[in-house]
Amino acid sequence: MSQKVLLSSKEINIILHRLACQLLENHLDFKNTVLIGIQPRGIFLASRLAKILKEDYGVKKIDLGFLDITFYRDDFRRGDKTLEANKTKIDFLVEDKKVVFVDDVLYTGRSIRAALTAIQSFGRPLEIELLTLIDRRFSRHLPIQPNYRGRQVDAINGEKVKVMWEENDGEDVIYLVKT
């Protein structure tokens, strides 16, 4: 197994600021917009973006939630591996709000499909957008595309994208891993 650095810590930081600016362009003060990090790995990206928006761009209040999609996945109970649920933390209403789903890697689109179903338990959003750090564009099983993307990656032939976050893994770096 070999791995190649796709994005360094500095490059990730630049991309995060660009994504934050794109969100600001479309949502200004975030009064009617909520960020929802998709469990498990999207929560690190969503938290980091919320922090950048508050600290660097002066957004006063951002509703930030975390959505567990484990039991909404279409591959739930299909494999030998037992799936473990994460926590959903949404302590605000999404009814008539603009929801921005945040996930680290968009691969087949199945996680986003599950999130679209899961969010309905919390109300009917006015609109839903998708922000992803890495878009693996040639891997889609469903017609789902991000509104905001950090970087498009053409991973083929069993290659995987591995996103590491300082908060969880000790460093910010993204690898392309060949198995």
Short mmCIF file of N, CA and C in Angstrom, two decimals:
data_model
loop_
_atom_site.label_atom_id
_atom_site.label_comp_id
_atom_site.label_asym_id
_atom_site.label_seq_id
_atom_site.Cartn_x
_atom_site.Cartn_y
_atom_site.Cartn_z
N MET A 1 0.85 -1.18 0.00
CA MET A 1 0.00 0.00 0.00
C MET A 1 0.89 1.24 0.00
N SER A 2 0.61 2.16 -0.92
CA SER A 2 1.37 3.41 -0.97
C SER A 2 0.40 4.58 -0.89
N GLN A 3 0.90 5.68 -0.41
CA GLN A 3 0.05 6.87 -0.32
C GLN A 3 0.82 8.10 -0.76
N LYS A 4 0.07 9.00 -1.39
CA LYS A 4 0.63 10.24 -1.90
C LYS A 4 -0.16 11.40 -1.29
N VAL A 5 0.53 12.46 -0.88
CA VAL A 5 -0.16 13.62 -0.31
C VAL A 5 -0.90 14.36 -1.41
N LEU A 6 -2.22 14.47 -1.24
CA LEU A 6 -3.04 15.26 -2.17
C LEU A 6 -3.06 16.73 -1.75
N LEU A 7 -3.28 16.95 -0.46
CA LEU A 7 -3.34 18.31 0.08
C LEU A 7 -2.61 18.37 1.41
N SER A 8 -1.75 19.36 1.52
CA SER A 8 -1.03 19.59 2.78
C SER A 8 -1.90 20.43 3.71
N SER A 9 -1.43 20.61 4.92
CA SER A 9 -2.15 21.42 5.91
C SER A 9 -2.38 22.84 5.38
N LYS A 10 -1.36 23.44 4.78
CA LYS A 10 -1.49 24.80 4.25
C LYS A 10 -2.53 24.86 3.13
N GLU A 11 -2.50 23.88 2.24
CA GLU A 11 -3.47 23.85 1.14
C GLU A 11 -4.89 23.64 1.66
N ILE A 12 -5.06 22.79 2.68
CA ILE A 12 -6.37 22.57 3.28
C ILE A 12 -6.88 23.87 3.88
N ASN A 13 -6.01 24.60 4.57
CA ASN A 13 -6.40 25.87 5.19
C ASN A 13 -6.87 26.88 4.14
N ILE A 14 -6.16 26.96 3.03
CA ILE A 14 -6.55 27.87 1.94
C ILE A 14 -7.92 27.48 1.39
N ILE A 15 -8.13 26.19 1.18
CA ILE A 15 -9.41 25.70 0.65
C ILE A 15 -10.53 25.98 1.64
N LEU A 16 -10.29 25.77 2.93
CA LEU A 16 -11.32 26.04 3.94
C LEU A 16 -11.74 27.50 3.94
N HIS A 17 -10.79 28.40 3.78
CA HIS A 17 -11.12 29.83 3.73
C HIS A 17 -11.89 30.17 2.46
N ARG A 18 -11.54 29.54 1.34
CA ARG A 18 -12.29 29.76 0.10
C ARG A 18 -13.73 29.27 0.25
N LEU A 19 -13.89 28.08 0.82
CA LEU A 19 -15.24 27.54 1.03
C LEU A 19 -16.05 28.44 1.97
N ALA A 20 -15.40 28.94 3.01
CA ALA A 20 -16.08 29.85 3.95
C ALA A 20 -16.54 31.11 3.23
N CYS A 21 -15.70 31.66 2.35
CA CYS A 21 -16.07 32.85 1.59
C CYS A 21 -17.22 32.57 0.63
N GLN A 22 -17.22 31.39 0.01
CA GLN A 22 -18.33 31.03 -0.88
C GLN A 22 -19.63 30.91 -0.10
N LEU A 23 -19.57 30.34 1.09
CA LEU A 23 -20.76 30.26 1.94
C LEU A 23 -21.25 31.66 2.31
N LEU A 24 -20.31 32.54 2.67
CA LEU A 24 -20.67 33.92 3.01
C LEU A 24 -21.35 34.64 1.85
N GLU A 25 -20.84 34.44 0.64
CA GLU A 25 -21.44 35.06 -0.54
C GLU A 25 -22.91 34.69 -0.67
N ASN A 26 -23.22 33.44 -0.40
CA ASN A 26 -24.59 32.95 -0.62
C ASN A 26 -25.50 33.03 0.60
N HIS A 27 -24.92 33.16 1.79
CA HIS A 27 -25.74 33.12 3.01
C HIS A 27 -25.53 34.31 3.94
N LEU A 28 -24.65 35.22 3.60
CA LEU A 28 -24.38 36.46 4.34
C LEU A 28 -24.31 36.30 5.84
N ASP A 29 -25.41 36.51 6.57
CA ASP A 29 -25.36 36.53 8.03
C ASP A 29 -25.77 35.19 8.66
N PHE A 30 -26.15 34.21 7.88
CA PHE A 30 -26.53 32.88 8.35
C PHE A 30 -27.76 32.89 9.25
N LYS A 31 -28.59 33.93 9.17
CA LYS A 31 -29.79 33.98 9.99
C LYS A 31 -30.79 32.89 9.61
N ASN A 32 -30.84 32.53 8.34
CA ASN A 32 -31.79 31.52 7.89
C ASN A 32 -31.08 30.27 7.36
N THR A 33 -29.80 30.11 7.73
CA THR A 33 -28.99 29.00 7.23
C THR A 33 -28.39 28.22 8.39
N VAL A 34 -28.36 26.89 8.24
CA VAL A 34 -27.75 26.04 9.25
C VAL A 34 -26.71 25.14 8.57
N LEU A 35 -25.63 24.84 9.29
CA LEU A 35 -24.63 23.89 8.82
C LEU A 35 -24.86 22.56 9.52
N ILE A 36 -24.90 21.49 8.74
CA ILE A 36 -25.08 20.15 9.30
C ILE A 36 -23.92 19.28 8.86
N GLY A 37 -23.06 18.90 9.80
CA GLY A 37 -21.96 17.99 9.51
C GLY A 37 -22.48 16.56 9.52
N ILE A 38 -22.15 15.81 8.49
CA ILE A 38 -22.60 14.43 8.40
C ILE A 38 -21.61 13.53 9.13
N GLN A 39 -22.13 12.79 10.11
CA GLN A 39 -21.32 11.88 10.91
C GLN A 39 -20.77 10.76 10.04
N PRO A 40 -19.59 10.25 10.25
CA PRO A 40 -18.70 10.66 11.33
C PRO A 40 -17.69 11.74 10.92
N ARG A 41 -17.22 11.78 9.68
CA ARG A 41 -16.08 12.63 9.33
C ARG A 41 -16.45 14.05 8.92
N GLY A 42 -17.70 14.28 8.55
CA GLY A 42 -18.10 15.62 8.15
C GLY A 42 -18.18 16.61 9.30
N ILE A 43 -18.20 16.08 10.51
CA ILE A 43 -18.32 16.97 11.68
C ILE A 43 -17.06 17.81 11.88
N PHE A 44 -15.91 17.25 11.52
CA PHE A 44 -14.66 18.00 11.68
C PHE A 44 -14.61 19.17 10.70
N LEU A 45 -15.03 18.93 9.47
CA LEU A 45 -15.07 19.98 8.45
C LEU A 45 -16.10 21.04 8.82
N ALA A 46 -17.29 20.62 9.23
CA ALA A 46 -18.34 21.58 9.59
C ALA A 46 -17.91 22.45 10.78
N SER A 47 -17.31 21.83 11.78
CA SER A 47 -16.85 22.58 12.96
C SER A 47 -15.77 23.58 12.58
N ARG A 48 -14.85 23.16 11.74
CA ARG A 48 -13.76 24.05 11.32
C ARG A 48 -14.31 25.22 10.52
N LEU A 49 -15.26 24.95 9.61
CA LEU A 49 -15.85 26.04 8.83
C LEU A 49 -16.61 27.03 9.71
N ALA A 50 -17.36 26.51 10.67
CA ALA A 50 -18.10 27.39 11.59
C ALA A 50 -17.13 28.27 12.37
N LYS A 51 -16.01 27.69 12.80
CA LYS A 51 -15.00 28.46 13.54
C LYS A 51 -14.39 29.56 12.66
N ILE A 52 -14.06 29.23 11.42
CA ILE A 52 -13.49 30.22 10.50
C ILE A 52 -14.49 31.34 10.22
N LEU A 53 -15.75 30.97 10.00
CA LEU A 53 -16.78 31.98 9.72
C LEU A 53 -16.95 32.94 10.90
N LYS A 54 -16.91 32.42 12.11
CA LYS A 54 -17.06 33.25 13.30
C LYS A 54 -15.81 34.09 13.57
N GLU A 55 -14.67 33.44 13.65
CA GLU A 55 -13.45 34.11 14.08
C GLU A 55 -12.82 34.99 13.01
N ASP A 56 -12.82 34.53 11.76
CA ASP A 56 -12.12 35.28 10.71
C ASP A 56 -13.03 36.20 9.90
N TYR A 57 -14.33 35.88 9.86
CA TYR A 57 -15.23 36.67 9.02
C TYR A 57 -16.37 37.32 9.79
N GLY A 58 -16.36 37.20 11.11
CA GLY A 58 -17.27 37.96 11.96
C GLY A 58 -18.73 37.55 11.92
N VAL A 59 -19.03 36.33 11.51
CA VAL A 59 -20.42 35.86 11.57
C VAL A 59 -20.74 35.63 13.04
N LYS A 60 -21.77 36.29 13.53
CA LYS A 60 -22.05 36.28 14.96
C LYS A 60 -22.61 34.95 15.46
N LYS A 61 -23.56 34.38 14.71
CA LYS A 61 -24.20 33.15 15.17
C LYS A 61 -24.38 32.20 13.99
N ILE A 62 -23.92 30.97 14.20
CA ILE A 62 -24.11 29.92 13.20
C ILE A 62 -24.70 28.71 13.90
N ASP A 63 -25.84 28.26 13.42
CA ASP A 63 -26.41 27.02 13.93
C ASP A 63 -25.63 25.87 13.30
N LEU A 64 -24.99 25.06 14.14
CA LEU A 64 -24.17 23.94 13.70
C LEU A 64 -24.70 22.67 14.32
N GLY A 65 -24.99 21.70 13.48
CA GLY A 65 -25.49 20.41 13.97
C GLY A 65 -24.72 19.26 13.35
N PHE A 66 -24.92 18.09 13.93
CA PHE A 66 -24.29 16.87 13.44
C PHE A 66 -25.38 15.83 13.22
N LEU A 67 -25.36 15.19 12.05
CA LEU A 67 -26.41 14.25 11.67
C LEU A 67 -25.83 12.85 11.48
N ASP A 68 -26.38 11.89 12.23
CA ASP A 68 -25.99 10.50 12.05
C ASP A 68 -26.92 9.87 11.02
N ILE A 69 -26.33 9.23 10.02
CA ILE A 69 -27.12 8.64 8.93
C ILE A 69 -27.06 7.11 8.92
N THR A 70 -26.48 6.52 9.95
CA THR A 70 -26.23 5.08 9.98
C THR A 70 -27.46 4.26 9.59
N PHE A 71 -28.58 4.51 10.23
CA PHE A 71 -29.76 3.67 10.02
C PHE A 71 -30.58 4.08 8.79
N TYR A 72 -30.13 5.11 8.08
CA TYR A 72 -30.78 5.55 6.86
C TYR A 72 -30.02 5.07 5.61
N ARG A 73 -28.86 4.48 5.80
CA ARG A 73 -28.04 4.03 4.67
C ARG A 73 -28.69 2.83 3.99
N ASP A 74 -28.56 2.78 2.66
CA ASP A 74 -29.14 1.64 1.95
C ASP A 74 -28.28 0.39 2.04
N ASP A 75 -27.09 0.52 2.62
CA ASP A 75 -26.25 -0.67 2.83
C ASP A 75 -26.27 -1.14 4.29
N PHE A 76 -27.18 -0.56 5.08
CA PHE A 76 -27.31 -0.96 6.48
C PHE A 76 -27.74 -2.43 6.52
N ARG A 77 -27.03 -3.24 7.28
CA ARG A 77 -27.27 -4.68 7.44
C ARG A 77 -26.99 -5.49 6.17
N ARG A 78 -26.21 -4.96 5.26
CA ARG A 78 -25.91 -5.70 4.03
C ARG A 78 -24.56 -6.39 4.09
N GLY A 79 -23.68 -5.94 4.96
CA GLY A 79 -22.34 -6.51 5.02
C GLY A 79 -22.13 -7.31 6.29
N ASP A 80 -20.95 -7.86 6.40
CA ASP A 80 -20.59 -8.62 7.59
C ASP A 80 -20.24 -7.71 8.76
N LYS A 81 -19.78 -6.51 8.42
CA LYS A 81 -19.34 -5.56 9.44
C LYS A 81 -20.55 -4.91 10.11
N THR A 82 -20.55 -4.92 11.44
CA THR A 82 -21.62 -4.28 12.19
C THR A 82 -21.37 -2.77 12.20
N LEU A 83 -22.37 -2.02 11.78
CA LEU A 83 -22.23 -0.57 11.78
C LEU A 83 -22.55 -0.02 13.17
N GLU A 84 -21.76 0.96 13.59
CA GLU A 84 -22.01 1.60 14.87
C GLU A 84 -22.56 2.99 14.64
N ALA A 85 -23.62 3.30 15.34
CA ALA A 85 -24.25 4.60 15.20
C ALA A 85 -23.43 5.67 15.92
N ASN A 86 -23.49 6.88 15.39
CA ASN A 86 -22.90 8.05 16.02
C ASN A 86 -24.04 8.88 16.61
N LYS A 87 -23.70 10.01 17.19
CA LYS A 87 -24.73 10.85 17.79
C LYS A 87 -25.21 11.91 16.81
N THR A 88 -26.50 12.12 16.80
CA THR A 88 -27.08 13.25 16.10
C THR A 88 -27.22 14.36 17.12
N LYS A 89 -26.77 15.55 16.74
CA LYS A 89 -26.91 16.72 17.63
C LYS A 89 -27.44 17.87 16.77
N ILE A 90 -28.74 18.02 16.80
CA ILE A 90 -29.38 19.14 16.10
C ILE A 90 -30.34 19.76 17.10
N ASP A 91 -29.91 20.85 17.73
CA ASP A 91 -30.72 21.48 18.77
C ASP A 91 -31.37 22.78 18.27
N PHE A 92 -31.84 22.73 17.03
CA PHE A 92 -32.54 23.86 16.41
C PHE A 92 -33.48 23.28 15.37
N LEU A 93 -34.41 24.10 14.92
CA LEU A 93 -35.35 23.65 13.89
C LEU A 93 -34.75 23.84 12.51
N VAL A 94 -35.02 22.91 11.61
CA VAL A 94 -34.59 23.08 10.23
C VAL A 94 -35.77 23.47 9.33
N GLU A 95 -36.95 23.51 9.91
CA GLU A 95 -38.15 23.88 9.17
C GLU A 95 -37.97 25.26 8.52
N ASP A 96 -38.15 25.30 7.21
CA ASP A 96 -38.04 26.54 6.41
C ASP A 96 -36.66 27.21 6.49
N LYS A 97 -35.63 26.43 6.82
CA LYS A 97 -34.26 26.95 6.84
C LYS A 97 -33.51 26.46 5.61
N LYS A 98 -32.45 27.17 5.28
CA LYS A 98 -31.51 26.70 4.27
C LYS A 98 -30.50 25.81 4.99
N VAL A 99 -30.41 24.57 4.58
CA VAL A 99 -29.52 23.61 5.21
C VAL A 99 -28.34 23.38 4.29
N VAL A 100 -27.13 23.44 4.85
CA VAL A 100 -25.93 23.10 4.11
C VAL A 100 -25.36 21.83 4.74
N PHE A 101 -25.47 20.71 4.01
CA PHE A 101 -24.81 19.48 4.43
C PHE A 101 -23.32 19.62 4.20
N VAL A 102 -22.53 19.16 5.17
CA VAL A 102 -21.07 19.25 5.07
C VAL A 102 -20.50 17.85 5.28
N ASP A 103 -19.71 17.39 4.29
CA ASP A 103 -19.05 16.09 4.41
C ASP A 103 -17.66 16.19 3.83
N ASP A 104 -16.76 15.34 4.30
CA ASP A 104 -15.37 15.44 3.86
C ASP A 104 -15.15 14.93 2.44
N VAL A 105 -15.74 13.77 2.09
CA VAL A 105 -15.54 13.19 0.77
C VAL A 105 -16.88 12.81 0.16
N LEU A 106 -17.14 13.27 -1.05
CA LEU A 106 -18.30 12.83 -1.81
C LEU A 106 -17.83 11.73 -2.73
N TYR A 107 -18.34 10.52 -2.53
CA TYR A 107 -17.89 9.36 -3.29
C TYR A 107 -19.05 8.84 -4.14
N THR A 108 -19.84 7.93 -3.63
CA THR A 108 -20.94 7.36 -4.44
C THR A 108 -22.20 8.22 -4.40
N GLY A 109 -22.34 9.04 -3.36
CA GLY A 109 -23.54 9.84 -3.18
C GLY A 109 -24.55 9.19 -2.24
N ARG A 110 -24.27 7.97 -1.82
CA ARG A 110 -25.22 7.24 -0.98
C ARG A 110 -25.35 7.84 0.43
N SER A 111 -24.28 8.38 0.98
CA SER A 111 -24.36 9.03 2.29
C SER A 111 -25.24 10.27 2.22
N ILE A 112 -25.14 11.00 1.13
CA ILE A 112 -25.96 12.21 0.97
C ILE A 112 -27.43 11.84 0.80
N ARG A 113 -27.69 10.77 0.06
CA ARG A 113 -29.07 10.29 -0.09
C ARG A 113 -29.63 9.94 1.29
N ALA A 114 -28.84 9.26 2.12
CA ALA A 114 -29.27 8.91 3.47
C ALA A 114 -29.51 10.18 4.31
N ALA A 115 -28.64 11.18 4.16
CA ALA A 115 -28.80 12.43 4.90
C ALA A 115 -30.08 13.16 4.49
N LEU A 116 -30.40 13.12 3.20
CA LEU A 116 -31.63 13.76 2.72
C LEU A 116 -32.86 13.13 3.38
N THR A 117 -32.82 11.82 3.57
CA THR A 117 -33.92 11.14 4.24
C THR A 117 -33.92 11.44 5.74
N ALA A 118 -32.75 11.38 6.37
CA ALA A 118 -32.64 11.57 7.82
C ALA A 118 -33.06 12.97 8.26
N ILE A 119 -32.74 13.98 7.48
CA ILE A 119 -33.02 15.37 7.91
C ILE A 119 -34.52 15.65 7.98
N GLN A 120 -35.31 14.87 7.26
CA GLN A 120 -36.77 15.06 7.27
C GLN A 120 -37.36 14.85 8.66
N SER A 121 -36.67 14.11 9.51
CA SER A 121 -37.13 13.90 10.88
C SER A 121 -37.08 15.18 11.72
N PHE A 122 -36.36 16.18 11.22
CA PHE A 122 -36.17 17.43 11.97
C PHE A 122 -36.93 18.59 11.35
N GLY A 123 -37.79 18.32 10.38
CA GLY A 123 -38.55 19.36 9.72
C GLY A 123 -38.30 19.36 8.23
N ARG A 124 -38.97 20.27 7.55
CA ARG A 124 -38.85 20.37 6.09
C ARG A 124 -38.04 21.61 5.75
N PRO A 125 -36.79 21.41 5.35
CA PRO A 125 -35.95 22.57 5.00
C PRO A 125 -36.48 23.31 3.78
N LEU A 126 -36.20 24.59 3.72
CA LEU A 126 -36.55 25.40 2.56
C LEU A 126 -35.72 24.98 1.36
N GLU A 127 -34.45 24.67 1.63
CA GLU A 127 -33.49 24.36 0.57
C GLU A 127 -32.34 23.58 1.21
N ILE A 128 -31.73 22.68 0.42
CA ILE A 128 -30.58 21.93 0.91
C ILE A 128 -29.45 22.06 -0.10
N GLU A 129 -28.26 22.39 0.42
CA GLU A 129 -27.05 22.46 -0.40
C GLU A 129 -26.04 21.47 0.16
N LEU A 130 -25.02 21.18 -0.65
CA LEU A 130 -23.98 20.25 -0.24
C LEU A 130 -22.61 20.89 -0.41
N LEU A 131 -21.82 20.82 0.66
CA LEU A 131 -20.43 21.27 0.64
C LEU A 131 -19.56 20.05 0.95
N THR A 132 -18.57 19.83 0.10
CA THR A 132 -17.67 18.71 0.31
C THR A 132 -16.23 19.15 0.08
N LEU A 133 -15.34 18.64 0.89
CA LEU A 133 -13.93 18.99 0.76
C LEU A 133 -13.33 18.31 -0.47
N ILE A 134 -13.63 17.02 -0.65
CA ILE A 134 -13.11 16.25 -1.78
C ILE A 134 -14.28 15.68 -2.57
N ASP A 135 -14.27 15.91 -3.87
CA ASP A 135 -15.29 15.37 -4.77
C ASP A 135 -14.63 14.33 -5.66
N ARG A 136 -14.96 13.07 -5.42
CA ARG A 136 -14.46 11.98 -6.27
C ARG A 136 -15.45 11.82 -7.42
N ARG A 137 -15.29 12.60 -8.45
CA ARG A 137 -16.32 12.77 -9.46
C ARG A 137 -16.62 11.56 -10.33
N PHE A 138 -15.73 10.62 -10.48
CA PHE A 138 -15.99 9.47 -11.36
C PHE A 138 -16.51 8.25 -10.60
N SER A 139 -16.98 8.45 -9.38
CA SER A 139 -17.38 7.33 -8.53
C SER A 139 -18.86 7.33 -8.18
N ARG A 140 -19.62 8.23 -8.75
CA ARG A 140 -21.00 8.42 -8.35
C ARG A 140 -21.90 7.26 -8.75
N HIS A 141 -22.75 6.83 -7.80
CA HIS A 141 -23.80 5.85 -8.07
C HIS A 141 -25.14 6.55 -8.22
N LEU A 142 -25.24 7.77 -7.69
CA LEU A 142 -26.48 8.54 -7.70
C LEU A 142 -26.20 9.93 -8.29
N PRO A 143 -27.22 10.56 -8.86
CA PRO A 143 -27.01 11.88 -9.48
C PRO A 143 -26.96 13.01 -8.46
N ILE A 144 -25.91 13.02 -7.67
CA ILE A 144 -25.73 14.01 -6.61
C ILE A 144 -24.43 14.76 -6.87
N GLN A 145 -24.49 16.10 -6.84
CA GLN A 145 -23.32 16.94 -7.08
C GLN A 145 -23.23 17.99 -5.97
N PRO A 146 -22.02 18.38 -5.59
CA PRO A 146 -21.89 19.40 -4.54
C PRO A 146 -22.13 20.81 -5.08
N ASN A 147 -22.67 21.67 -4.21
CA ASN A 147 -22.78 23.10 -4.53
C ASN A 147 -21.45 23.79 -4.29
N TYR A 148 -20.69 23.26 -3.32
CA TYR A 148 -19.39 23.82 -2.96
C TYR A 148 -18.42 22.65 -2.88
N ARG A 149 -17.27 22.76 -3.52
CA ARG A 149 -16.28 21.68 -3.47
C ARG A 149 -14.91 22.27 -3.24
N GLY A 150 -14.14 21.58 -2.41
CA GLY A 150 -12.77 22.01 -2.16
C GLY A 150 -11.86 21.63 -3.31
N ARG A 151 -11.88 20.36 -3.68
CA ARG A 151 -11.01 19.86 -4.74
C ARG A 151 -11.65 18.64 -5.38
N GLN A 152 -11.59 18.58 -6.70
CA GLN A 152 -12.02 17.38 -7.42
C GLN A 152 -10.84 16.43 -7.52
N VAL A 153 -11.10 15.16 -7.28
CA VAL A 153 -10.06 14.15 -7.33
C VAL A 153 -10.52 13.01 -8.22
N ASP A 154 -9.66 12.61 -9.12
CA ASP A 154 -9.95 11.47 -9.99
C ASP A 154 -9.23 10.25 -9.42
N ALA A 155 -9.89 9.58 -8.49
CA ALA A 155 -9.32 8.38 -7.87
C ALA A 155 -9.90 7.17 -8.59
N ILE A 156 -9.02 6.33 -9.11
CA ILE A 156 -9.47 5.17 -9.89
C ILE A 156 -8.74 3.91 -9.44
N ASN A 157 -9.19 2.79 -9.95
CA ASN A 157 -8.53 1.50 -9.74
C ASN A 157 -8.24 1.19 -8.28
N GLY A 158 -9.23 1.27 -7.44
CA GLY A 158 -9.06 0.91 -6.04
C GLY A 158 -8.38 1.96 -5.18
N GLU A 159 -8.12 3.14 -5.72
CA GLU A 159 -7.52 4.20 -4.91
C GLU A 159 -8.57 4.76 -3.95
N LYS A 160 -8.11 5.16 -2.78
CA LYS A 160 -8.99 5.75 -1.78
C LYS A 160 -8.45 7.11 -1.37
N VAL A 161 -9.35 7.95 -0.93
CA VAL A 161 -8.97 9.26 -0.39
C VAL A 161 -9.09 9.18 1.13
N LYS A 162 -8.02 9.54 1.80
CA LYS A 162 -7.97 9.49 3.26
C LYS A 162 -7.77 10.91 3.79
N VAL A 163 -8.78 11.42 4.49
CA VAL A 163 -8.74 12.77 5.05
C VAL A 163 -8.39 12.66 6.52
N MET A 164 -7.36 13.38 6.93
CA MET A 164 -6.93 13.38 8.32
C MET A 164 -7.13 14.80 8.89
N TRP A 165 -7.72 14.86 10.08
CA TRP A 165 -7.98 16.13 10.75
C TRP A 165 -7.15 16.22 12.02
N GLU A 166 -6.60 17.38 12.26
CA GLU A 166 -5.78 17.59 13.45
C GLU A 166 -6.54 17.21 14.72
N GLU A 167 -7.82 17.57 14.78
CA GLU A 167 -8.64 17.32 15.96
C GLU A 167 -8.79 15.83 16.26
N ASN A 168 -8.73 15.00 15.24
CA ASN A 168 -9.00 13.57 15.41
C ASN A 168 -7.77 12.70 15.13
N ASP A 169 -6.95 13.12 14.17
CA ASP A 169 -5.85 12.29 13.70
C ASP A 169 -4.46 12.88 13.99
N GLY A 170 -4.42 14.08 14.56
CA GLY A 170 -3.15 14.69 14.92
C GLY A 170 -2.53 15.58 13.87
N GLU A 171 -3.08 15.59 12.64
CA GLU A 171 -2.57 16.47 11.58
C GLU A 171 -3.64 16.68 10.53
N ASP A 172 -3.53 17.81 9.83
CA ASP A 172 -4.39 18.08 8.68
C ASP A 172 -3.63 17.67 7.43
N VAL A 173 -4.10 16.65 6.75
CA VAL A 173 -3.49 16.21 5.50
C VAL A 173 -4.48 15.29 4.78
N ILE A 174 -4.41 15.29 3.47
CA ILE A 174 -5.26 14.39 2.68
C ILE A 174 -4.36 13.57 1.77
N TYR A 175 -4.56 12.25 1.83
CA TYR A 175 -3.76 11.31 1.06
C TYR A 175 -4.62 10.63 -0.02
N LEU A 176 -3.97 10.28 -1.11
CA LEU A 176 -4.52 9.35 -2.09
C LEU A 176 -3.80 8.04 -1.83
N VAL A 177 -4.55 7.02 -1.45
CA VAL A 177 -3.99 5.75 -1.03
C VAL A 177 -4.25 4.70 -2.09
N LYS A 178 -3.18 4.04 -2.53
CA LYS A 178 -3.30 2.93 -3.48
C LYS A 178 -3.22 1.64 -2.70
N THR A 179 -4.22 0.78 -2.88
CA THR A 179 -4.24 -0.48 -2.13
C THR A 179 -3.71 -1.64 -2.95
#
